Coordinates of C-alpha atoms in Angstrom, one line a residue:
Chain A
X1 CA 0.0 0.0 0.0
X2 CA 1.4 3.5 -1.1
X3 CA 1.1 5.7 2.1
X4 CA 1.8 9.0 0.3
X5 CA -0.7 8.4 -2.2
X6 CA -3.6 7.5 0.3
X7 CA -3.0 10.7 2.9
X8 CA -3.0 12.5 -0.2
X9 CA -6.3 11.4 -0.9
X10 CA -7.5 12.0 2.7
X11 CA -6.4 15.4 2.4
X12 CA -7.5 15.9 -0.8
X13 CA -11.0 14.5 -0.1
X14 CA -11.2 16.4 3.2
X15 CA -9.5 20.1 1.4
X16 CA -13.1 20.5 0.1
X17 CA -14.9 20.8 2.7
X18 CA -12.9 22.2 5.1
X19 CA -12.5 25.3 2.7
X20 CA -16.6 25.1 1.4
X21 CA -17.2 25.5 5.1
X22 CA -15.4 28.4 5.6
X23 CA -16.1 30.3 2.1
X24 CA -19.5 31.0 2.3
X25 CA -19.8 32.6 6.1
X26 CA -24.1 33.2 5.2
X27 CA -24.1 29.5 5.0
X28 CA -21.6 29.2 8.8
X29 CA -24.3 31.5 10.0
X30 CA -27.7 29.5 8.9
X31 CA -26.1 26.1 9.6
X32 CA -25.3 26.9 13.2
X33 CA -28.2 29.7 13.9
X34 CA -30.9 26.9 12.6
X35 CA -29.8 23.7 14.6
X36 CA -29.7 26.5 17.9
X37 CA -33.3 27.6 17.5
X38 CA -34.6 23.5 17.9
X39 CA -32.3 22.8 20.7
X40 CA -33.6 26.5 22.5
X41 CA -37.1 24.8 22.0
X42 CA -35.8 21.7 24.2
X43 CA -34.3 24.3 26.6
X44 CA -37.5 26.4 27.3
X45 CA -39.3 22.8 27.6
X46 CA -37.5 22.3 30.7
X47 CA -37.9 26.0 32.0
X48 CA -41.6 25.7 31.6
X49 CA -41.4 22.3 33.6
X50 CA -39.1 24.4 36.5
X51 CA -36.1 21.5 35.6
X52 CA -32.9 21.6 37.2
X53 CA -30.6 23.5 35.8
X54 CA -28.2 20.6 34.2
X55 CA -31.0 19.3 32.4
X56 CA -30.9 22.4 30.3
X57 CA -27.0 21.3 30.0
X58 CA -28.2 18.0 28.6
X59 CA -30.1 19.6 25.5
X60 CA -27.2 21.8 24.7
X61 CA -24.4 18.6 25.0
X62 CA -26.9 16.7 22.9
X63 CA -26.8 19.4 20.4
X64 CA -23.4 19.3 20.0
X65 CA -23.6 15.9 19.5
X66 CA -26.5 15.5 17.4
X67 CA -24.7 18.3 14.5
X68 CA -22.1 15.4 14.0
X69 CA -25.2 13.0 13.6
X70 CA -26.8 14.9 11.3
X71 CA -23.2 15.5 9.8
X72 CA -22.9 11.6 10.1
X73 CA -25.8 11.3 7.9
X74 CA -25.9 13.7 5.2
X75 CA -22.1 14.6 4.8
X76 CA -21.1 10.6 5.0
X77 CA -23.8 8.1 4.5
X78 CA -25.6 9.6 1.6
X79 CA -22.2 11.0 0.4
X80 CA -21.5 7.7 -2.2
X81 CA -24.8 7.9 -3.8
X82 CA -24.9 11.6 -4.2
X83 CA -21.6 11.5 -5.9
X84 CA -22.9 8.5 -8.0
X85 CA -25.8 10.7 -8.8
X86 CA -23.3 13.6 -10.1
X87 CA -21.0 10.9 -11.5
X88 CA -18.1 10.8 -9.7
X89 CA -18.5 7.8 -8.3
X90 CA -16.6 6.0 -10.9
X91 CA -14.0 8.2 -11.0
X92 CA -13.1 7.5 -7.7
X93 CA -13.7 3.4 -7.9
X94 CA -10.9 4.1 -11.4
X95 CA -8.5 5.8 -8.9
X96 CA -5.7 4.0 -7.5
X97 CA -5.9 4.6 -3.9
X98 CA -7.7 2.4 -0.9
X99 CA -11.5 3.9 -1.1
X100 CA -11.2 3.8 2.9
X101 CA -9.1 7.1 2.4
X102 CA -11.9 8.9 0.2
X103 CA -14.3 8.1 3.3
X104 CA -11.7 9.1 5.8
X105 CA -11.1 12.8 4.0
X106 CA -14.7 13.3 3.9
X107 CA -14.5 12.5 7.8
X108 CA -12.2 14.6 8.5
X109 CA -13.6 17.3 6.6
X110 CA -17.2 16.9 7.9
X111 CA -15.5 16.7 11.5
X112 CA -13.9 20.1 10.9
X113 CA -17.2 21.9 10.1
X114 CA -19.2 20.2 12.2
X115 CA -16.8 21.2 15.3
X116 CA -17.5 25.0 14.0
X117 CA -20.8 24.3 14.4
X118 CA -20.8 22.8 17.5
X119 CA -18.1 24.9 19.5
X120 CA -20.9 27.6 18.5
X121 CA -23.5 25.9 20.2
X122 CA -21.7 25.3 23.6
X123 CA -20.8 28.8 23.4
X124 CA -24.1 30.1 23.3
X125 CA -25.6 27.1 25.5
X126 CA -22.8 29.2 28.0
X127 CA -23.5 32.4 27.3
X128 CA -27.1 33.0 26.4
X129 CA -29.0 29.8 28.7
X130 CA -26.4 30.0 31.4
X131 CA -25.2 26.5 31.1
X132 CA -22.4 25.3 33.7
X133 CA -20.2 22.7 32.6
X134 CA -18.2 20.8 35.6
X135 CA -15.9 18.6 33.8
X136 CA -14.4 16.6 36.4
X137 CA -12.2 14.3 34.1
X138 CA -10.8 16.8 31.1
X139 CA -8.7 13.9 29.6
X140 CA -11.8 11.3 30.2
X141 CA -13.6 13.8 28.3
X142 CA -11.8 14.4 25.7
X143 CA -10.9 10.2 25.0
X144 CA -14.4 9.7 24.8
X145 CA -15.5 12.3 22.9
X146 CA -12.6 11.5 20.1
X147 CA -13.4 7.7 20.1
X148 CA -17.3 8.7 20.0
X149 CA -16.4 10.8 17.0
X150 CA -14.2 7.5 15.6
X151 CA -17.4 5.4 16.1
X152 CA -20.1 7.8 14.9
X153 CA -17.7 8.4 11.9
X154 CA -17.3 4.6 11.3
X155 CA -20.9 4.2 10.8
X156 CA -21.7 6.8 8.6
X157 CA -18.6 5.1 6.6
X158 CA -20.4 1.7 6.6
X159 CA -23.5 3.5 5.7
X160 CA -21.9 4.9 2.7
X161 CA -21.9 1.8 1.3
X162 CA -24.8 0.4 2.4
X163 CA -27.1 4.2 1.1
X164 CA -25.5 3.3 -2.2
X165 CA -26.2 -0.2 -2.7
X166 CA -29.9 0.6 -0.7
X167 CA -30.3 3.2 -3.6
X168 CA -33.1 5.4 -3.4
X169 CA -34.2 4.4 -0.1
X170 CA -31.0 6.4 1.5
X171 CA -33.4 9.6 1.4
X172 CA -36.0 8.1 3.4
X173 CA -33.7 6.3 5.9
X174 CA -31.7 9.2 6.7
X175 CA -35.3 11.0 7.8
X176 CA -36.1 7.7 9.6
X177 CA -32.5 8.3 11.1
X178 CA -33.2 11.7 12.7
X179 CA -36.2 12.3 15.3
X180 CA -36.4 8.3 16.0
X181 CA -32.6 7.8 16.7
X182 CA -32.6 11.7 18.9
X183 CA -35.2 9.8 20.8
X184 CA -33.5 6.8 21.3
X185 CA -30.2 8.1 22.1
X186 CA -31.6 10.9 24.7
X187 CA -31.2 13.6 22.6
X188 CA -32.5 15.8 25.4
X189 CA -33.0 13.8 28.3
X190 CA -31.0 11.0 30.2
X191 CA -31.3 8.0 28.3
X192 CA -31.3 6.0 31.6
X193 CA -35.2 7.6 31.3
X194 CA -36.0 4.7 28.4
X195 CA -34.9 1.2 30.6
X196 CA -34.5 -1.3 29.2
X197 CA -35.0 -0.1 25.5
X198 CA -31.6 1.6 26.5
X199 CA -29.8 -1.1 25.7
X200 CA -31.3 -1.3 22.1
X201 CA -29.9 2.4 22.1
X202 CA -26.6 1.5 23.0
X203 CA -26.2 0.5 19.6
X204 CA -25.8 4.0 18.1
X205 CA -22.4 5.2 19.4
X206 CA -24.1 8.4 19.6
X207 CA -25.8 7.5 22.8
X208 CA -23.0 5.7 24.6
X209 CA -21.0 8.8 24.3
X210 CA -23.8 11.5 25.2
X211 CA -23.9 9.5 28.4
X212 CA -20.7 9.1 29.7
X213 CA -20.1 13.0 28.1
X214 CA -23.1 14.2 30.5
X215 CA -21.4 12.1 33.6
X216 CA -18.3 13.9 33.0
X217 CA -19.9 17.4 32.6
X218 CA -22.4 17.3 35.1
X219 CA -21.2 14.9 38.1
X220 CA -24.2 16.4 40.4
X221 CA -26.6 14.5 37.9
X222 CA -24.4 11.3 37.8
X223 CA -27.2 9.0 38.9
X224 CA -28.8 9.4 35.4
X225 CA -25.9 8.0 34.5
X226 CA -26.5 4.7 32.3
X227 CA -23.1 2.8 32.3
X228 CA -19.7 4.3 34.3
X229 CA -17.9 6.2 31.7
X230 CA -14.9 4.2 31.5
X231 CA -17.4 1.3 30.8
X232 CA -18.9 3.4 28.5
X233 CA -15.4 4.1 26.6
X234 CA -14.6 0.7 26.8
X235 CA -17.6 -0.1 24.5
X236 CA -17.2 2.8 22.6
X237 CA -13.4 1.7 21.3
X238 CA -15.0 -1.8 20.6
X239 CA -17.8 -0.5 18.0
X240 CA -15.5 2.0 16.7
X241 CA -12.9 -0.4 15.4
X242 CA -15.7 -3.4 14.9
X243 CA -18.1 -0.3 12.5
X244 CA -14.3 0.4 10.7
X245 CA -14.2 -3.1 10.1
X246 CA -17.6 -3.3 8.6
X247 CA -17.3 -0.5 6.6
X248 CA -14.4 -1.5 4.6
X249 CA -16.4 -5.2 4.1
X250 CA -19.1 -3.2 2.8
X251 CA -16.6 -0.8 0.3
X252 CA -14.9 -3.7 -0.7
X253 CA -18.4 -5.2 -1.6
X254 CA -19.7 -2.3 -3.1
X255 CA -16.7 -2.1 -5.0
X256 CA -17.0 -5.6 -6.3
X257 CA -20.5 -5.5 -7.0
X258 CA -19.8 -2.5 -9.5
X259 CA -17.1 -3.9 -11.3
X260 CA -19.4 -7.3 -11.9
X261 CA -23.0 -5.8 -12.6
X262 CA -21.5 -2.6 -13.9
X263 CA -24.3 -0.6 -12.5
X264 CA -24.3 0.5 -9.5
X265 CA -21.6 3.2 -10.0
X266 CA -23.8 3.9 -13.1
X267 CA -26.4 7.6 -13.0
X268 CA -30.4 6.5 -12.4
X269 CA -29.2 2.5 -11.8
Chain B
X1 CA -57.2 11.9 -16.4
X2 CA -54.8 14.2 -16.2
X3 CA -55.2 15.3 -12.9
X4 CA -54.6 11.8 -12.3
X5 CA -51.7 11.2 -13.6
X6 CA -50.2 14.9 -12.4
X7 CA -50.9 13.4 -9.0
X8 CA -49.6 9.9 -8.9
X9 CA -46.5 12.0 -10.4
X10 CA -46.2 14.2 -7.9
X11 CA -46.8 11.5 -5.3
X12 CA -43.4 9.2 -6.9
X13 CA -41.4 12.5 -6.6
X14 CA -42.5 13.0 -3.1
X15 CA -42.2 9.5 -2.0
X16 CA -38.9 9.5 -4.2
X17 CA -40.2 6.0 -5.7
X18 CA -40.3 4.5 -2.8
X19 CA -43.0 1.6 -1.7
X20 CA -46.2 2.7 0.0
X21 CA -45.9 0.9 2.6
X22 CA -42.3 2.1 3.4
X23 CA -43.2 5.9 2.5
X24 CA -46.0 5.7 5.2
X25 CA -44.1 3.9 7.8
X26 CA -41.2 6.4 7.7
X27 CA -43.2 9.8 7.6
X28 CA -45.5 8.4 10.9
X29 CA -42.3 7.2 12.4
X30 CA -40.0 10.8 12.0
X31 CA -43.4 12.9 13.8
X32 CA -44.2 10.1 16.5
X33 CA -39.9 10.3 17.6
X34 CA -40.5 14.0 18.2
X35 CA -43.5 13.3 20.5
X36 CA -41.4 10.8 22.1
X37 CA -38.7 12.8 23.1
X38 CA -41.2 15.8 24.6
X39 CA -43.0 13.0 26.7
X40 CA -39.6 11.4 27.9
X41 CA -38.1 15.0 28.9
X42 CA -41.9 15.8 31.3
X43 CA -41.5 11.6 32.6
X44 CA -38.0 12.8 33.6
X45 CA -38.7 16.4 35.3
X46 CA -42.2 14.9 36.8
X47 CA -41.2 11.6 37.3
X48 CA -44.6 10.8 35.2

């Protein structure tokens, strides 16, 4: 495997959208000022119910988290058939590096905006709702939130493949994939709340890592904690590397699939 | 008739070509999560 070559894709793949992020600043503005007004909703929910303070921390961490979902979705897993749909698709199945470093510039791109967005909401969760964050374990924190990202990232990399061999569908899911999945990973309550079903949540890395994120932010509210966050981490690390995994099964697939039936890379196929 | 066929167009674009079925079960699903999450946020606070 040429190294060179295959960071050079990453960065090439990832250039894009770290510089589209940044050269339109009406569109920095709308993409954070929108996603704030829906989690402010969540926040004035709990006012009106006279909630503890923290709870109103709880909506603004899961709006941090839920902009790399959303980024998850529509800047990774509907990524391959968008570009089959504007025919690139090919171009990149004819180019000689691993397609792993296409998805892991697009990643890395879509983890760059994304933090924009959501360093903007933890600013104003701060400054506008009065949110106090007590992080009691900074590199705890910042371990869990990196292999959360690693997960939630891996996923939208086996979705990739899965949207594009799924076909027309991907719209749909990716709706289906939105209010549901805030739901069921406690978007904006402790997902300890659900029971049981929980553990059915677990399954989006997205939840695990709100969790032990919330623990580690707001310790006075650790009994709605669902798992300790070193657990939580533990588990984490396992999907992360077991979703990479999958994902490159699923490119490879894909890959071999459009060599064989010679449309799937194909426009309208 | 072609009022008829204007609509079942319209209603393939919407549904993007997707089964009935399927097209139903995900718009009912996407409205009913929201409600879920507004009624798990007052069982929270309240406690039910």
């Amino acid at each position: 495997m040429n190294i060179m070559l295959n960071l050079r894709a990453v960065k090439g793949r990832a250039y894009p959208r770290i510089i589209g992020a940044l050269r339109e600043p009406s569109w920095v503005f709308w993409q954070t000022f929108l996603p704030i007004l829906g989690m402010a909703a969540y926040v004035y929910v709990y006012r009106s119910l006279d909630a503890p303070k923290e709870f109103e921390g709880f909506v603004v961490l899961g709006g941090v988290m839920t902009t790399y979902w959303l980024n998850v979705l529509w800047g990774m897993a509907s990524q391959l058939y968008w570009e089959k749909e504007t025919a690139n698709l090919q171009l990149y199945l004819a180019a000689p590096m691993s397609k792993m470093s296409i998805l892991a510039g697009m990643a890395l791109g879509g983890m760059f905006s994304t933090t924009v967005r959501g360093l903007s909401i933890i600013l104003i969760g701060v400054f506008i709702f009065q949110v106090d964050f007590v992080v009691t374990n900074v590199l705890l924190l910042i371990a869990i939130f990196l292999v959360t990202l690693v997960a939630l990232y891996g996923m939208g990399m086996l979705f990739a493949s899965l949207f594009l061999m799924w076909g027309r569908e991907a719209w749909h899911i990716n709706i289906l994939l939105e209010e549901p999945v805030y739901f069921l990973s406690g978007y904006s309550f402790p997902v300890k709340a659900l029971g049981s079903v929980s553990a059915f949540a677990s399954m989006i890395p997205f939840t695990l890592g709100l969790d032990a994120m919330r623990q580690l932010t707001f310790p006075s509210m650790a009994e709605w904690g669902l798992l300790l966050p070193e657990v939580e981490l533990t588990i984490l690390v396992a999907m992360g590397v077991f979703l990479i995994f999958c994902a490159r099964a699923a490119l490879n697939r894909m890959e071999r699939l459009g060599r064989a039936k010679g449309t799937l890379t194909m426009r309208w196929q | 008739m072609s009022v008829k066929y204007s609509m079942w167009l319209e209603y393939q674009i919407e549904a993007n070509w997707t089964s009935p079925l399927v097209f139903v079960l995900y718009n009912t699903l996407k409205p009913v999560g929201g409600s879920l999450l507004l009624l798990a946020m007052y069982y929270v606070v309240t406690g039910g």
